[in-house]
Structures are given as C-alpha cells and as structure tokens.
C-alpha cells in the first residue's frame, strides 16, 4: 500500500444473494475492472427465496427455475461489470453458517489473495443473511491469515474490508467513510442493473441513490465533476503516507 | 482530490496549547513539509498554566516568563518540522470561547485555505481545552465556507478534519481510521520533541507510542517497512476514486 | 397502518422462558386482548432449569415435574391475560439455535401473521437465552417475509418488533421509546403475576416498576391519569400520519 | 395524548435558517395544517450568510437585501404550507447563543404551548448552527416548563421534540424512528420548495429524498399507497395506549 | 488509592439544584460521613424556579421566599446526612455558565481537594442545568489540576468523578458501573428526603428506586444483606490493586 | 464482596489460545497468586494454527508438534505466574462453538466457583476466536448459575467478568475501566512472556504497553509508585461500600 504498483491487487466482493453486488457495489467493481484489476464476485446464494419476488409471481415457478434465471442474470451482470462470478448455492432465507460454507469462503480468499474485500455491513435488523455474510467474511479472512491453516496454500496479508450500503443505512448503524466516485463507470452499473430482471423501479431507486451520494461526495471536498458515487464503510483503519 | 496536483494544498494544525502539535502531529506535519506542502500551526494558547509543570517548578517563575519560554520552544520545534507557527495567546485552563477567538480562527482558515486541518478530538473528559478547540475549529470551518461571510476574503472548500490522538484514546472515544506512516520523518519529530523542554520521559513515551502505531499499521496491511506511525480519526468521509 | 380497521391484527409475544411474557409484557397483552385483538404467546422453553429456583428448592423435584408446573402456571396466566399460549419445549440454559427451532418460530409467524411482535431485547449480558430469542425472532420474521419460502403459506408483511424490558435495562443498552399505558388492565397483570408461583417479591418488584414507568409516562407528556406503564423499545421506525 | 381531542395542539418548527423548515419539514407542517392544527415556524436567522449562495452570486448584493429576499420567500413558503412564520434575525454563521435568544425562544414556546416541536438534530459536524438550535430548543423547553419562570405566562407540558433530517444523516448520528406519510400534501411541499429561490436542483434532490423515505415507509409496514415521506427522530419516548 | 489510609479524603457533591444531592446521592454522602470522611455539598442554585413546584402553588409566593425555604430545607437535609453545604445562588432554569461560576467551583475544588466528586451525568435531554453542571465540574476539575492556576492554592490530584442517577436513566445514556450499598444508612437518607418539603410521593419513589438498585446489587454479586443501593457511573477508570 | 475475607475466591482466566493469558493478563494472574488466591487458566486451544507463526517457519513442523511446544511453553508460563492450567484442545482458527465446548467451560466454572473471570472482550473484528470465547464464557457463566443445571454440582454466584486488552483496543470498542497496578509482579510477567517462544519483540511490545498503562494509572489518581499496569474492562457493575 505504501509502495503502490501499476495495478493493485484483486478485488473480492462477497454477496449474500445474487443481485446484491450489482445494486450495492456495481460501480466499485466496474471501476476496479476498468483499471485492470482482477475482480471476483462470490455469491453465497442466488437469493432464490428471499430476493426474487418478481419470479415467484410468475405461474408454475420452481426453486430450480428461479435459481437458473438468477444465475444467468447475475453472470451477465458480472460480465458487464468486468468481473468473474462464482456461486456457492448454499441456500438463502435463512443462510446457514455451516463449516463447509466457512471453508469455501476461506478457500476463495486464500486462492484470490485480494487486496480489498467488499461485503455487507455488520448489522442489519431487516436482513440476517447480510449480517451473517459479514461475519463469515471476517472470520474466513482471519483463518486465511493463519500460518497453520492449509499448508497447500499461502497465508494472505491484511486486506481492507469495505462494507457496502444497506437498504436502510441508518437502521443498520452504517456510517459511510468512503464516497467512491463512480461517475466514469456509472453507465456500466446502469446496464448491469437493467439486466437484473425487469425491476425498473430498482434501477431508478439506485440511480437516485448514486446521485445523492454524488452530491455528498462534492460536499465533502470531492471534485465538482462527480455526479455519481457509492458509499462504503471501512472495517479497518487505512494505512498510508498521505494526510486525507 | 479526484485530480491531484503535484503538490496538494496547505496543512493547518490547530493546537490548543503550544506543545500539542509536536507530540500528537509532529510526524504528519514533517511529512507534509518534506513533500513541499505549506504547513501552518495555529496555537490558541501557550499552555502556560496547564501544560508547563516543569517550568512552574522553577523558582520565581512568572506567567510571562512561562509564555516566553513556551513560545520560543514551540517556534523552534515548528521550524524543525518545517512549519510556520502563529500564537493567539488567548489564555488556557480554561480556554474561553469568545467571539474574537472564533473570528481569529475563521480568518486564519480563510487566509490559508487549507486542504486538510488537524486538531484535537471532539471529546476529552480530561481536557476541555482540547474538546473546545475541536468545536471552535469545526465551527470556524463552517463560517469560512459561508458565501456571505467577509466579502474581503473567499469562501473555502471542504477540507478534511483529522483529529489527533489524545493521551487516553479509549476514554475519549477516539477510534483511529488513519495510521499515517511517519517512518521517513520520525527523526525530525524526535528532534522537535526534544526541543520541548527537558521532558525526556515524554520523548520516550511518544516514541513508544509511534512504535506501537507502527506495528498496528503493518497489521492493517501497511508495508513491513513501517516502523513509526501516528494515528488520526477523520471527521468526514474520504472522497476518491480508489477502493481502500 | 395508514388505514386502521376496527380491530388491528394479531399480537405475538415470543418468550424465551415460560414466565417472561407475564413480567415483561403482561400489561401489553392484556390491553390488546381487552380490545379484541388476538393475542398469542410462544414460549420457547419452560425456563425449567434457569428460572425455576423456587421449584428446585422443593424436595425430590425432577425436570419433568418442573416443566409440568411451569406449563400449568403459564397457561393459567396467559388465560387471565386473554392470550393463547404455545410451548416449544426446546430446553433452556442454554437455549440452542437449531434449524428446527427456527422453522417452528417461522411457521408460527406465518400462521399468525401478526401486526406486532413482542420479544426480548437484542443484548443481555446476563441472559444469552434472551438475546438469542431476539435473534431467532428477527431471523424468522425475515424468512416469513420471503416470497419463495414455503408455498403452503403466505408471506407476511412487516410487523413492528417491540423489545420488552430486561431486568437491568441500562446494562443491556435498552432505551425505551414506547411507554405503554397499562393502567386499565394492571389488575389483570397483577393477577397473572400472582399465578406465577409463590414469588410474591417479584410481584412487588414488577408492580413498583410499572409505577415508575407510569410516572415517566406522565413526565413524557402522557395523561395524568396514567398510574402504570410498561416500557418497550421498537426495532423499526414507526410509520404513520401523525406527528408524535 | 391518551385522550385525543378532535384537533391536537399546535405544532412549532424552530428553524436555524429561513429555508430549513421547507426542505426538512415542509410535509409535516402542511399535513398538520391540513388537519386544522395551528402551525408556527420560528426562524432564528434568515440564513443570510451561510445558506444564500445563489443570492450572493448576484452583483451588488448586500446583507440587507439578502435578508429581505429570504424573508419574503420564507413567508410565502410558510403560507403555502399553512403556517405562520416569525423571524428573530439574530445572525447566522455563526448563530450565537445569547441570553436574549434563549429568552425569545422560551417566550414563543410558552405563548404557543405546542403539542410537538420540530427542530434540527443534536449533532451535525457540518453545521453548528443546526446543532446549536437543537440545544437552544431543548433548553428553552425546559425553562418553559418551570413553575417559577415568568409569572405572566403558564408552564407548558412535555411536548415531544422531533428532529428533522440533516443533509448527511449518517454523519450526524441521525436514526429515523418516524417515517411520516406526506403523500397527501406533497404537492404543497413541492410548491413551497419551488418558492425558495431558483434552486431547482434542490427541489429535485428533496423530491427524490421524499420518494426514498416513502419506499422505506412501505418497507416498514406502511400502507402501499405511501409515495412520499419525511423522516424524523424523536428525542423522547412516545406515550400511548397502542402497541406500535 | 494504592495505599489507603484510615480515613480517605473528602467527598464533594456538586448539585445543580438544592435537592438533587438528597434524592440522588444522599446515601453515598451519609455513608461517607458515617465513616468519618469530610463531606461537602456545593449547590449551584436553589432550584427555585424549576424544582419547587410545590412552593409555587402556595399563594403570594416570591422568588426570595422560595429560595429561603429551599436553603433551609437543604441545609437541614445536609446536616442529617453529615455534610456541610454551600450555596452559590447563581440562578436556575437556566443555569448560566459564567466565568464567575467556573471560578467559584474551581476554588471550592482546590480548597477541598476532594478524593472523589459526585455530580450529574453528562447528558440529560430533559434537564440542561444538570448536563451543564457536569461540564462545569469537569472543566473546573481540570483547571484545579493546573500547575499555573492560582499560586495561592495547590493543584489537586485526579479525583474520580461519579455521576449520579438521573430521573430517566436510559434516556440519558446512564449506565451504572457502581452499585453502592447504602443499607446501613438508608434511614438517614429517608429522613433527609422527608425534610425536602412535603413531597411524600418522591420519598416513596426514591425508596422504591433504592430497593430496585439493591436487588440489582445482589444480582451482581453483592452480599445478600444489601437491601438498598444507589447507582453511579464513573467518568474515569478505577485504579487499584484488586481484581474486581 | 461487602464482607471481604482474608483471601478472596478463585480467579479463572479463559484464554482462546495458549498464549493470550500471558500477554494480556499475566500481571493480574501473578498478582492474585501472590496474595494466595487460587488462579486457574483454561485454554480453549493451543493457538496452533493462528498464533504460532514462529513455529511454522521451522522446517518439517507438524500440527501435533506445534501443539506440544505450545502446551509446554504455556504450562511453564502459568507456573511462573502461580497458576494452574487446563487445555481443552478444541482447535483454533476457527474456534467452533460446539455443545461439548460449552459444557466443558460450564463444568470448569461450576467446579472452580470463581470470584472473578478474565477473558477476551466482546468484539474483535480482527479475531473472531477471541469474540467467540467471550460469548462462550458469558453463556457458560449463565448456565453455571442455573438452579436446574446438573444436580451433581452447585450453582455459582455472580462473578465479575473482566475483559482483557485486545491488540487494537480502539477498533474493538474496548474502554478500560480498571487499571490494575502490576508493578509488584511485573518481573514475573516478564519472565512468563520470555518463556513464550523466542518472540522477543512481543516482550518489548507488552512491556511498553504495561508502562503506558502505568502512566495512565498515575494520571487517573493511582499512586506515583505505579510503573506497570494492565487494563481491563468490566462487563458488570461493581458492587461495594466504597465511593470509588
């Protein structure tokens, strides 16, 4: 971090459900990919039960069919953003903290060796799948750092963890400390959002949110050219050589 | 911020007492100066009553003499760090929030137009001069931004405010979110500290603290070359184009 | 909520142990029942190990006998309050978060479709059964809302969750934001409390507490006719058309 | 409160600057007025220095002229909302906590005897005029309650204080606990907003915000007919006879 | 503290209004006095405007007469508790933070050199006189510690500050961390309480509170002989040689 | 507690990994033992995977060998401190919350009947083994208090739980409220630290920390003879008869 190379290390987004990474971090992922960083998305579930209301309104829908549609949409969205995507398909609503799930997340973290991890915030009284995903990521990160864990792979360093914005930030104790300028890639995020089903009202909702965070970015000293931003809350302090 | 120039804007440190800026932000100031930034220190008081125990133990000491010694020491320390220094001499223990003091701080902020301001944290149950300084700085920053304030000078932008570390951080609710690598300039900070009277135990104390913060910087993903750091807590979110 | 009907929807109280709903929410339940609302109590355990000291002091007591007595008392108390009661008997001290328990609570929530849920607060360093019950309720509520969960029942809306007062509120971070006037039904609560064993000191204790909360209700703008109240802390914002 | 009358008591909004009450509470005020409640707005200042950037960009602008324009606009906006308005003109950026100001606010509170008071939140690191207004209101409310204060007027009861939404809610520790349905009066709020200068981008901004709060209102159990809402955070617990 | 003497140093209670020290710390003061400690009460005001409702209901009451009665009652109550009492009579509702008031409190602290100070908690949204008293005490304590303050008296050490219980503890963020056993002196506190006017309901209220805190004291590991307690929250960490 | 006997009850330290009790509570344990108290250390794991980096750098290291070395070192360190030690060897990174583990900890607590328990703090985003250990201890304490748990042993009272200092206290929300004077036994802690492998830099690190906490102890009113201290945060209020 003190000696930045031309292209910083990989970015990993851990998404409880298949669409979360698009709404909440699509700009961050597209921005990273646009600069040549490797971007990997790990979806613990397809959000098949809890976040696919539109599909369930269709006649004769089945769980497998919902998963199939969600996998296809999320894969296309990830591609638009410039990211790889991996699905663990462990079942949502509720997500369950099994040893196998911890092991999978740990293995992905070790394999990717990310410079930064994006995931859900620590608290969400509306959505325990999100809060549990946070805990799984933090715990897996710790295991991935351990010298004595899995001699077939190497311990990772200390990647920053950025929490992405929940639907009702104040109720989750979410306080942004990074307003990320996504102006240059917002069209890609918009395209990815449009892929996620026919939920046009959500596209409008998250476009408005990006505008609001963009206004705040300018108010907090950002360039006046910023029109869209995403908000994140870091888990760990930043380390660096610049006063800001 | 989104379009960094070769040398970023001025750094302003507002110090309740004459020595605070040395112990708490000496590394940050020296680092900034070493890169060609303008660095300005504004001391509201000399700390003549509350932070000059050593001098008061000398026989026949007077308030004026204490102030004189403190001014001289702080001026030399600032010079070693590469900073200008300005003294308001409004009286410490207690510092009093007069209109004139607010106006002075506002005027300095407008004149300097800093890119970043360093000052004391918001809460300190041990030291209300420190907490009041925080409030004065934040309030003066707001006034300095106002379009209708003082037509003879120009409104400032939105400089970040970095709170520096209090003596007992946990009791002040201080949670560092920037660990600044001061390895390259620690010798200058050490020299500045030695100038502040004969308080050799404080030099050891703050050297140990810098070492501890340095260890934490490495643990939080900083380069292994970091041996000394200073901790800061930002008041406002950072804005930028990098995930970190 | 914006279009209130003559009688609002069902009230569900989820109680970690068989007596909690009486001490902590007996007034709320009696009040709701007195207005014709359906009131349902779900006891996860009988509190047979952890909250039956009096019974364990009796000679030759067995776990089954304790459960039997507690079931009988709690059933009578619920009847006095005007509530139905259901016992899951999953074992206390410690309560264990099994999939089966989550499923049971989810099923009850779906079946009842409550307008409001009462349960323990999120944090209690003295009593992890209480804190776990909170988590189970919130998680089950989320699953019960999912479109893709259990096609044999219908997704619920978004019932408010009211946390009831723990024994040592300040240590649990409990901050009441609803002081409920239970003056009109306090005699029923008192009767229900008397049923819960011979613990006369607890009846006095919770009578005093209701008086204290009543005094506070008046101090916060309630009618001077309030003599007894119960305190609750909402998990979610209220929604409505009135400024209050 | 436990015995509601046909029309509840007066609503008082205390606004640091002349436009705050429009952006932040215009819906609440219009809603109250539409139901026949008396609605009174107390503007401590015109926001002439700090919140009139547009006017200051005009040539040959003077402080008096800014005040005049702001008074005129705010008066028209209040009228559209159905409110009376009163200006103290004590000077903004910075607002100063003089005894005279405390006395004025106390006198207004005693005279109006409001059932509810709306004002700024307790903390705002961006805007100390707002935070100070909060403190002044709470302190004046306390004095207005005192039996021994000013024998020429009568002590008030205990009105709820609703904090209105700051520009950057998370940075101010603002956590909404009332989402007020303003759907029925949003056109009036929009009209009032349009009156406040030519700041069309702010009208769009606050329209989006009302939409977002409206979506959240539905998500928190409000009627699906809600399209616009305002968020508030109560200072004191609610008292009542309903579980919600 | 590490080397306790037979009788520890003086106890100072700083009370915003004349009766606060009786209701909130009467047990602590009586206990200290009963062990031979010097106990001094400093009342900033008589609570003549804000806490003398009973007197103001009497015909032809004047401010001077209220003060006189309150002085007389508080003096008798202090005597029963074994304390000296000093009145500053600076006016309540609102208390005003003048330089003279700071100086008086500082002078008393220097003169008494207390081992422990009792006063109101830091936050009270119902009562800003209480919160301001807290701030005055902490600031005065800091000045009293300064080597360069007032050469005619000696700097004090670092007395612990114990915040006493506000009327609505949860709303004030009050979290007790000392439950003081006042069983042995509760009769004296009761007698002192009875002296404070004819407010018999308050005597019952605070007797119930002492009982409740006593129950909690036992629950937190105190002796089963404890029947009455007072709750306090320390501002500073304790220092000592015992694990507890 | 109100009636202290010559030697207070046993001290139990529950350590997630084999070395934690040395670095974080070695002084507290040695101090207790030096006064004749029984001191028992319960290590849930050897820290074999996550906290044995030095050993894993050695060639041909195996998990069993790491455990063996750690057991031997921790046993010797405990002996130096005057403590018994017990290893559960349930596996670290991640520690897993099995029923068997809860039962073991509960059984140890019942058997020992400690007067005070030391363990990790509630939150640690860097180390979920530590946070989980906290939860296990609190939950096991609750079960150990239950009248109906395990008729072959007796319910315990209400021992205080002291959280020991994490590596990055501010990031864990750790706020010390006990600064324990360990000056008299620091040489023993130093010796125990030296036993824990060849990690000389950690010995220096924790010696510096003890010095810093010692300085703070004096600043908070402790005797000037204090040179070394350890910081703890209590979970529960203290109960007692002394104002401090």
Short mmCIF file of C-alpha atoms in Angstrom, two decimals, chain B residues 208-217 219, chain F residues 23-24 165-170 186 189 193 199-212:
data_model
loop_
_atom_site.label_atom_id
_atom_site.label_comp_id
_atom_site.label_asym_id
_atom_site.label_seq_id
_atom_site.Cartn_x
_atom_site.Cartn_y
_atom_site.Cartn_z
CA UNK B 208 6.94 4.14 22.17
CA UNK B 209 3.50 5.24 21.00
CA UNK B 210 4.78 5.81 17.46
CA UNK B 211 6.28 2.34 17.51
CA UNK B 212 3.02 0.79 18.68
CA UNK B 213 1.03 2.60 16.00
CA UNK B 214 3.67 1.47 13.51
CA UNK B 215 3.16 -2.17 14.48
CA UNK B 216 -0.58 -1.68 14.03
CA UNK B 217 -0.03 -0.06 10.63
CA UNK B 219 -1.00 -5.37 10.94
CA UNK F 23 0.37 -11.25 27.25
CA UNK F 24 -2.98 -9.89 28.33
CA UNK F 165 -6.98 -5.78 26.44
CA UNK F 166 -7.08 -6.71 22.75
CA UNK F 167 -4.26 -5.90 20.40
CA UNK F 168 -6.01 -2.90 18.86
CA UNK F 169 -8.27 -1.68 21.64
CA UNK F 170 -10.00 1.21 19.88
CA UNK F 186 5.89 -7.30 36.61
CA UNK F 189 5.01 -11.41 33.94
CA UNK F 193 6.45 -13.65 28.50
CA UNK F 199 9.29 -13.71 20.39
CA UNK F 200 11.46 -11.06 21.94
CA UNK F 201 9.75 -8.25 20.05
CA UNK F 202 6.47 -9.16 21.75
CA UNK F 203 8.11 -9.00 25.16
CA UNK F 204 9.23 -5.46 24.35
CA UNK F 205 5.81 -4.61 22.95
CA UNK F 206 3.90 -5.73 26.05
CA UNK F 207 6.47 -4.20 28.37
CA UNK F 208 5.92 -0.85 26.64
CA UNK F 209 2.17 -1.35 26.89
CA UNK F 210 2.40 -2.05 30.63
CA UNK F 211 4.44 1.13 31.03
CA UNK F 212 1.88 3.17 29.11
#
